[in-house]
Short mmCIF file of C-alpha atoms in Angstrom, two decimals:
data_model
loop_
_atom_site.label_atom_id
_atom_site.label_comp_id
_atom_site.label_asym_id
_atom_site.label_seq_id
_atom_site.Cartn_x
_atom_site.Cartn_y
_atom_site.Cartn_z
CA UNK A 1 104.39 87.52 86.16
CA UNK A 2 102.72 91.22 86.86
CA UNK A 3 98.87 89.27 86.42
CA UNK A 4 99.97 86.81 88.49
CA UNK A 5 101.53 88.85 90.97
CA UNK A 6 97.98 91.05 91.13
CA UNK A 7 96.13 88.01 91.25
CA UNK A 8 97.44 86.52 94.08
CA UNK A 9 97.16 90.08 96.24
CA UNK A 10 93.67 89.87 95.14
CA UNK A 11 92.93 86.56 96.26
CA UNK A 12 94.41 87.98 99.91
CA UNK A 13 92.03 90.36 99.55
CA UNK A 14 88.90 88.98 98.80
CA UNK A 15 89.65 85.98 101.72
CA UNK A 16 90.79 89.26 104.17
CA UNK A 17 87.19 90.04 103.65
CA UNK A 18 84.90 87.05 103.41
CA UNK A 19 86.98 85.71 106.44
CA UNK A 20 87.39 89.04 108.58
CA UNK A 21 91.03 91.17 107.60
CA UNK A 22 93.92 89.07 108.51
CA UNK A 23 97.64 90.71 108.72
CA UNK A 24 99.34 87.81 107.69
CA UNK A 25 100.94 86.55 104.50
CA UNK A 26 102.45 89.91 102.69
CA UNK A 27 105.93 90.00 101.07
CA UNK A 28 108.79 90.63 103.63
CA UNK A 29 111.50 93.12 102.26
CA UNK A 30 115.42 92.21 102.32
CA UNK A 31 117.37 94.45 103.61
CA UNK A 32 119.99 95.02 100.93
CA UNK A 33 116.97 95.50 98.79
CA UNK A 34 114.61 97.81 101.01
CA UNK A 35 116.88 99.65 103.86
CA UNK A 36 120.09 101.53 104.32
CA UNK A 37 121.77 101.65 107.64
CA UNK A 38 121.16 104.68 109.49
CA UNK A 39 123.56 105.64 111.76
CA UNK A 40 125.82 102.90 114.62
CA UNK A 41 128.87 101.69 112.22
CA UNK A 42 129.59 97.67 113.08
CA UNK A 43 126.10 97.43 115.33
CA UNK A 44 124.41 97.03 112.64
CA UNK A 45 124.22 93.37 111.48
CA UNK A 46 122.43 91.33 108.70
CA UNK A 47 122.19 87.80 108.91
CA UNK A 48 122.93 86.03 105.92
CA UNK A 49 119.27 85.33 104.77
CA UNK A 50 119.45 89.80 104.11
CA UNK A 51 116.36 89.89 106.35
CA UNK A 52 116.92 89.42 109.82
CA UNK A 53 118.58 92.22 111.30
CA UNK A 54 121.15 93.22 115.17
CA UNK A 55 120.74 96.18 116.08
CA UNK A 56 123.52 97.10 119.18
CA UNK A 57 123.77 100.10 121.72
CA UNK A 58 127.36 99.78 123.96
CA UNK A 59 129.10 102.32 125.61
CA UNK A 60 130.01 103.97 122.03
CA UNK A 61 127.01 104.16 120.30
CA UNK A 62 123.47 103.04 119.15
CA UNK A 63 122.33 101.90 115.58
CA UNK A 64 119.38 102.09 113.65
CA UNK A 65 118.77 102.10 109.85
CA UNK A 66 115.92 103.35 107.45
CA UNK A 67 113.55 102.72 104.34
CA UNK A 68 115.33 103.92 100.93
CA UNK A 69 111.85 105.39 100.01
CA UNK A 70 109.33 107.41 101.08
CA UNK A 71 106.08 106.25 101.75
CA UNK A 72 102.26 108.17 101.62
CA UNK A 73 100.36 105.39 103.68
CA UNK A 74 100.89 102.03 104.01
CA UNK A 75 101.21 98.76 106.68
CA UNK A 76 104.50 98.74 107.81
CA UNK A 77 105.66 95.77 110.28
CA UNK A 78 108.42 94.03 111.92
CA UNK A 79 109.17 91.07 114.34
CA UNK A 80 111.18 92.62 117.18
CA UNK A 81 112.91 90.47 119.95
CA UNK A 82 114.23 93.20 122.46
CA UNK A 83 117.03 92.98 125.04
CA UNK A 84 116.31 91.33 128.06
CA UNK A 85 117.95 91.49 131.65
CA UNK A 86 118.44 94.86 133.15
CA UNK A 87 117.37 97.06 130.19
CA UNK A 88 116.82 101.00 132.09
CA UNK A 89 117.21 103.52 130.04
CA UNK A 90 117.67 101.64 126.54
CA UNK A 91 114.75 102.74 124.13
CA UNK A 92 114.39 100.70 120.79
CA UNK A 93 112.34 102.68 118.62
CA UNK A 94 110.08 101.52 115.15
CA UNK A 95 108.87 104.89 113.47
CA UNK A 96 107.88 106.97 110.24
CA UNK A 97 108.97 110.32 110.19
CA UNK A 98 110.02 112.77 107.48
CA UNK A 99 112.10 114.80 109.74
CA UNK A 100 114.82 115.06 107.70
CA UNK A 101 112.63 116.66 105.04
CA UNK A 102 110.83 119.02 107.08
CA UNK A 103 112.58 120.07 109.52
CA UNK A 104 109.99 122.63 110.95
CA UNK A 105 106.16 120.78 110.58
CA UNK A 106 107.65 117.22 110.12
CA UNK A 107 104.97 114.24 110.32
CA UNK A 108 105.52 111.19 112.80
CA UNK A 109 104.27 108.13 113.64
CA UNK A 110 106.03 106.37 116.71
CA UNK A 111 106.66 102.89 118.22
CA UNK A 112 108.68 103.22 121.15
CA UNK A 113 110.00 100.24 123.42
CA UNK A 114 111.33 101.62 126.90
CA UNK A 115 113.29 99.47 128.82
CA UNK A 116 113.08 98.82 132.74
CA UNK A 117 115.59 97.87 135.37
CA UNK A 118 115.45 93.94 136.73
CA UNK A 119 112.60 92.20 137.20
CA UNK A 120 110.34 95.28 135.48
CA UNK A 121 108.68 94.65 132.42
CA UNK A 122 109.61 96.89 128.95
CA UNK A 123 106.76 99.29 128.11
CA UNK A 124 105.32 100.58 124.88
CA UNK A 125 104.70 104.28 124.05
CA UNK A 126 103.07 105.36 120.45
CA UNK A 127 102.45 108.65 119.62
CA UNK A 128 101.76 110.80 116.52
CA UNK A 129 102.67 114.26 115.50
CA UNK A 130 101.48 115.81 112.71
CA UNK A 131 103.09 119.24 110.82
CA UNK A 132 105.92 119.69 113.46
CA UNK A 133 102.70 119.38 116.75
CA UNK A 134 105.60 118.56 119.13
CA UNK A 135 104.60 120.72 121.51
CA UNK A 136 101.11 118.54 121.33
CA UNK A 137 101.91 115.13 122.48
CA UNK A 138 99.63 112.55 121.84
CA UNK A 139 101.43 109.59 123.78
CA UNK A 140 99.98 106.60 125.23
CA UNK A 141 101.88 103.94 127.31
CA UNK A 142 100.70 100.44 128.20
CA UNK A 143 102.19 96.85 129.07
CA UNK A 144 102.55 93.54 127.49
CA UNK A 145 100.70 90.51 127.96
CA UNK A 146 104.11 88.86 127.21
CA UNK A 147 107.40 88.72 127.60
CA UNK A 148 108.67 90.71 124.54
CA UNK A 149 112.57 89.28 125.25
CA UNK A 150 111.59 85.68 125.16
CA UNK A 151 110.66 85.47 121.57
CA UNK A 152 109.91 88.04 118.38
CA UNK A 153 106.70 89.66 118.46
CA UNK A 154 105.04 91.42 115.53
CA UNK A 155 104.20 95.44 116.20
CA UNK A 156 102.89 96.98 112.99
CA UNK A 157 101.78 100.41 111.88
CA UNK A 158 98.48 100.83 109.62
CA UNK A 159 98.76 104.52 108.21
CA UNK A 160 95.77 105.78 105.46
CA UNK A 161 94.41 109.25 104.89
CA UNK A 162 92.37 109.01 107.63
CA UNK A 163 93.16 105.97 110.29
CA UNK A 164 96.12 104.99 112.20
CA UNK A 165 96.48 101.64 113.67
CA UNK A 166 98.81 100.36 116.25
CA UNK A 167 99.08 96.55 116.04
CA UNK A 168 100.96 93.56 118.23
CA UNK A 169 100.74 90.86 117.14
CA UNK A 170 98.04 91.28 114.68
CA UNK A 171 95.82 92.54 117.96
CA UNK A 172 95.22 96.24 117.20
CA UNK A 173 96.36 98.27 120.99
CA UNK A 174 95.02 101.97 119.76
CA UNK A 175 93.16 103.52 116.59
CA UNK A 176 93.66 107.42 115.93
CA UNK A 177 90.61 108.87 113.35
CA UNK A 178 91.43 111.98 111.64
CA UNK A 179 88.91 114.45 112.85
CA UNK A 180 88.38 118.03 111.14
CA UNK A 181 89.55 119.52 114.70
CA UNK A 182 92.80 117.76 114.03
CA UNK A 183 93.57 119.84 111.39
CA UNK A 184 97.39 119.40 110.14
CA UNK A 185 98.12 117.64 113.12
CA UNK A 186 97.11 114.27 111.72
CA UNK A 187 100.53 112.62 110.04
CA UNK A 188 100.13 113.77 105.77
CA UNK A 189 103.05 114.10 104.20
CA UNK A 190 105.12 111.16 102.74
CA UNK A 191 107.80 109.54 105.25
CA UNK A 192 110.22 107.20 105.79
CA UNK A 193 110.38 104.04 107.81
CA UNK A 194 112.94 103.85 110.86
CA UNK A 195 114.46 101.35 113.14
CA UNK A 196 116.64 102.42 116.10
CA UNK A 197 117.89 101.40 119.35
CA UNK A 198 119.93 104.62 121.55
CA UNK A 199 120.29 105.90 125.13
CA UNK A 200 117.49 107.41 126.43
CA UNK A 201 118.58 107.88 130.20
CA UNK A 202 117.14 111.47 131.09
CA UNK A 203 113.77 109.96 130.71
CA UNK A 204 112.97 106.83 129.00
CA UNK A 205 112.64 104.89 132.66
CA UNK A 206 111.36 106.26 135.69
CA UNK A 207 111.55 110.06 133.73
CA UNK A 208 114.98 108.99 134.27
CA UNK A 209 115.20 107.77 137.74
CA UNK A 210 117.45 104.63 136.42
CA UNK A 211 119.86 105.32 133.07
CA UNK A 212 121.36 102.96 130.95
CA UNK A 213 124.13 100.63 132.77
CA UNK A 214 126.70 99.89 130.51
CA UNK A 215 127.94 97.29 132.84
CA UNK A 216 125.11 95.31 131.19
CA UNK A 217 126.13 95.82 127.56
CA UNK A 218 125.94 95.31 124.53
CA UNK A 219 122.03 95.74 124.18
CA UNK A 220 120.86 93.40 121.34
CA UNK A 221 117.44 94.32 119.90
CA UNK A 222 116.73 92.15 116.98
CA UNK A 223 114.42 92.52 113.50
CA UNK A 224 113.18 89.89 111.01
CA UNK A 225 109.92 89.75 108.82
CA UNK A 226 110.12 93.07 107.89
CA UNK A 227 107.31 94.35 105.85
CA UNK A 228 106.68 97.65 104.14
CA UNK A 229 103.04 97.51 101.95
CA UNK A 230 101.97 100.92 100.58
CA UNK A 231 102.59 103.59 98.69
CA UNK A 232 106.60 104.55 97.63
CA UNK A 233 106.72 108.08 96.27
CA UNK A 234 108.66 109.54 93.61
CA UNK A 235 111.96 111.36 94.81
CA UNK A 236 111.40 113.96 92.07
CA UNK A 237 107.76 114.60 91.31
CA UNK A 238 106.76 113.66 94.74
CA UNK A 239 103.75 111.49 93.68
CA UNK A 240 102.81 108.55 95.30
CA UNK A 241 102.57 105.39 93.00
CA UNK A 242 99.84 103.39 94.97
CA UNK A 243 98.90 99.82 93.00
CA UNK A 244 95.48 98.76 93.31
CA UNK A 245 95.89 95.83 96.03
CA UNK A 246 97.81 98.02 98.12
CA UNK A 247 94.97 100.78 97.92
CA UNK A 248 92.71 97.91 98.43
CA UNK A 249 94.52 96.10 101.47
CA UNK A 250 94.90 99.97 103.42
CA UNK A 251 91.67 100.27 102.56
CA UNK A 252 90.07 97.15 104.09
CA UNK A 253 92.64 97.10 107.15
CA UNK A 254 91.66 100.29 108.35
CA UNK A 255 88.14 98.81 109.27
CA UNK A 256 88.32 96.96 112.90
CA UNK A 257 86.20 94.01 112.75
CA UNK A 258 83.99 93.74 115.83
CA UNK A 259 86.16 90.71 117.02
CA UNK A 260 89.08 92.53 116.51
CA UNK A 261 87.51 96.14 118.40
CA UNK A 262 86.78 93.66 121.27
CA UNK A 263 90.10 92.70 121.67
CA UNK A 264 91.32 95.99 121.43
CA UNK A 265 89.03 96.83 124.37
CA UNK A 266 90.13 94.23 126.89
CA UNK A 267 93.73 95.06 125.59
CA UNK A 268 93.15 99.12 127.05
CA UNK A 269 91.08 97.97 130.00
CA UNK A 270 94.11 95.08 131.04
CA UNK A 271 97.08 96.87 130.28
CA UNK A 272 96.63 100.68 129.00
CA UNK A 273 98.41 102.99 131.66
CA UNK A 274 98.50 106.35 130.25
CA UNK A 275 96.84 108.22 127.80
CA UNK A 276 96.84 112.04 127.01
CA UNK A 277 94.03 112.07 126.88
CA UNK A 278 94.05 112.06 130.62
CA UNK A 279 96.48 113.88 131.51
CA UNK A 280 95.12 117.23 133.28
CA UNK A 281 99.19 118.41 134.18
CA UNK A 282 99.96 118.39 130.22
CA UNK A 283 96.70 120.07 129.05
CA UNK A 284 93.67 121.60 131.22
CA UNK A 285 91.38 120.58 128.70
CA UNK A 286 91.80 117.09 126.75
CA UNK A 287 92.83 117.84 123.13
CA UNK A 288 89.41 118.29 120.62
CA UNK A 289 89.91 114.44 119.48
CA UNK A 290 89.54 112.84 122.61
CA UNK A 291 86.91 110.94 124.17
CA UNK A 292 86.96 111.29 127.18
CA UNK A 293 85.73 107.75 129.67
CA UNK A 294 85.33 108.49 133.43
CA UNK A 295 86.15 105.33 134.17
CA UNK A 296 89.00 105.02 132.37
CA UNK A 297 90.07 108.71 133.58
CA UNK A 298 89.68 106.97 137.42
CA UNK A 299 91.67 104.10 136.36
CA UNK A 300 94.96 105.36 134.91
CA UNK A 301 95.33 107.64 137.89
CA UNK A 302 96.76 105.19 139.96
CA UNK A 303 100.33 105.06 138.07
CA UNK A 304 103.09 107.12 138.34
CA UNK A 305 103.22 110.45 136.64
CA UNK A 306 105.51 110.15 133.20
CA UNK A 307 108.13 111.65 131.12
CA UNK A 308 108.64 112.46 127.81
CA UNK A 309 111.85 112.55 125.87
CA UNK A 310 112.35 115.62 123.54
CA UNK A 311 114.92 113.45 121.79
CA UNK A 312 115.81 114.88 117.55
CA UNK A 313 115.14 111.59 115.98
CA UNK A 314 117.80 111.86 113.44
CA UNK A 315 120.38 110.56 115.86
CA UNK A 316 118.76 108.36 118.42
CA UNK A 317 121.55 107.30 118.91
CA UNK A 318 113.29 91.02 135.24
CA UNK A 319 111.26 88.09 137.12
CA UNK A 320 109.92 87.00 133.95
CA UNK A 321 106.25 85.58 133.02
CA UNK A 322 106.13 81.60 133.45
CA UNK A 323 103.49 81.62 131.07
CA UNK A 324 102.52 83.29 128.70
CA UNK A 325 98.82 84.32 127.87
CA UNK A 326 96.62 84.71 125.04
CA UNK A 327 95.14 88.15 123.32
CA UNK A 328 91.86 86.26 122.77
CA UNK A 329 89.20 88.93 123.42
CA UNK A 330 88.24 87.53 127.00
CA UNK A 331 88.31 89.03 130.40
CA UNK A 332 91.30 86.74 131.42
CA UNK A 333 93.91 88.55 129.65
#
């Protein structure tokens, strides 16, 4: 069963390369098996098939739950549906962290999903930290070619020694290289996987302009396909036992095709709308990493200045698209 088991993630493999890397066919995790809930008593749910998954925020509390292991790199993915209708204020988060381990230089790795009032679309924010760099945000915020309340989308994390990937829907949105000016603030110690949804009113919308309404509750974000491929460490000797298709996959995923590194580009020109990198009232002089594009610089300063939540993870607690467009690379996103 092992041989065949190793055969079959090397036959992904080898087509993931003749055929340019694909994200698609890896084992999705059940629940029971995989996760343990977090925090948010009965708003937590799992469907009967153990891999779908409710998640609930009402006027008592969020929910969220987390990965039983740690992992040291890995592609980590879910299918998220999030709330729709008036949504200010609610944040639905998909992260790593090891915060609970290290408390003062803990690693993250965040997918956050801030909601808007009426007829406003949700945004995305992903940032890193890297041996407790809090105080060095590295956030970017963009938009969605979609409606992310109509249907489940897939946003996935690719984390190695030295990429990280942001993915929807198997389009990559943002690559961070680790650079030697980094230093420890690229993400290096093992973590553990995180789903949440919570009240993030001081800031999440409008740098908290418009809160969460309860009038509108209960806020439903939902989770299926989950998918955790990498590298579990050991509780006790705190050594990562990587097989050799998941070194393999990492490995291969963390090189953007050129198809795929066009998309990415009409994805940041079309719907990118801040960056750090950019940001001249946060830091004077853009952080060593940074490349800095003029024209993007002239572009992004046409929205609104943002705000960032200094929320301690452990307890986060609209006129709609008719249609619905394509990620396909071209101009016409």
């Amino acid at each position: 069963m092992e041989t065949l088991s190793r055969f079959l993630v090397f036959m992904s493999l080898f087509s993931c390369l003749v055929s340019g890397f694909t994200l698609q066919n890896l084992p999705v995790t059940s629940f029971d098996d995989s996760y343990t809930q977090l925090f948010g008593d009965k708003n937590l749910f799992v469907h009967k098939d153990g891999k779908s998954v409710r998640l609930t925020l009402d006027e008592r509390t969020g929910s969220g739950f987390v990965s039983n292991d740690l992992y040291l790199h890995g592609f980590f993915s879910a299918s998220i549906k999030l709330p729709s209708d008036y949504s200010a204020g609610v944040v639905v988060a998909f992260y790593m962290s090891n915060g609970d381990t290290y408390e003062k230089n803990h690693d993250e790795i965040d997918f956050e999903f801030l909601g808007n009032i009426r007829g406003r679309e949700w945004r995305i924010q992903t940032n890193i930290y890297g041996n407790g760099s809090t105080h060095l945000g590295r956030e970017e915020r963009c938009n969605l070619w979609f409606d992310p309340t109509e249907d489940y989308h897939q946003y996935s994390i690719l984390w190695s020694d030295s990429h990280i990937i942001f993915y929807v829907d198997n389009v990559p949105i943002r690559e961070v290289k680790r650079t030697s000016s980094m230093g420890g603030d690229f993400p290096s110690k093992p973590m553990s996987l995180y789903t949440t949804i919570w009240d993030g009113s001081k800031w999440a919308t409008n740098g908290g302009k418009y809160g969460v309404n309860y009038k509108y509750a209960p806020y439903i974000a939902r989770f299926s396909d989950l998918v955790m491929h990498g590298c579990p460490v050991d509780p006790i000797q705190q050594f990562p036992k990587c097989d050799e298709g998941a070194t393999e996959y990492i490995r291969a995923a963390q090189d953007i095709s050129p198809s795929l590194r066009a998309k990415m580009g009409v994805f940041r020109r079309k719907h990118m709308t801040y960056s750090y990198c950019y940001d001249r009232s946060r830091y004077k002089v853009a952080l060593p990493e940074c490349v800095v594009n003029p024209a993007e610089a002239q572009r992004l300063r046409v929205y609104d200045p943002v705000m960032f939540g200094g929320i301690p993870r452990r307890h986060r607690s609209g006129k709609h698209r008719s249609k619905r467009s394509r990620m396909d690379g071209t101009e016409s996103i």
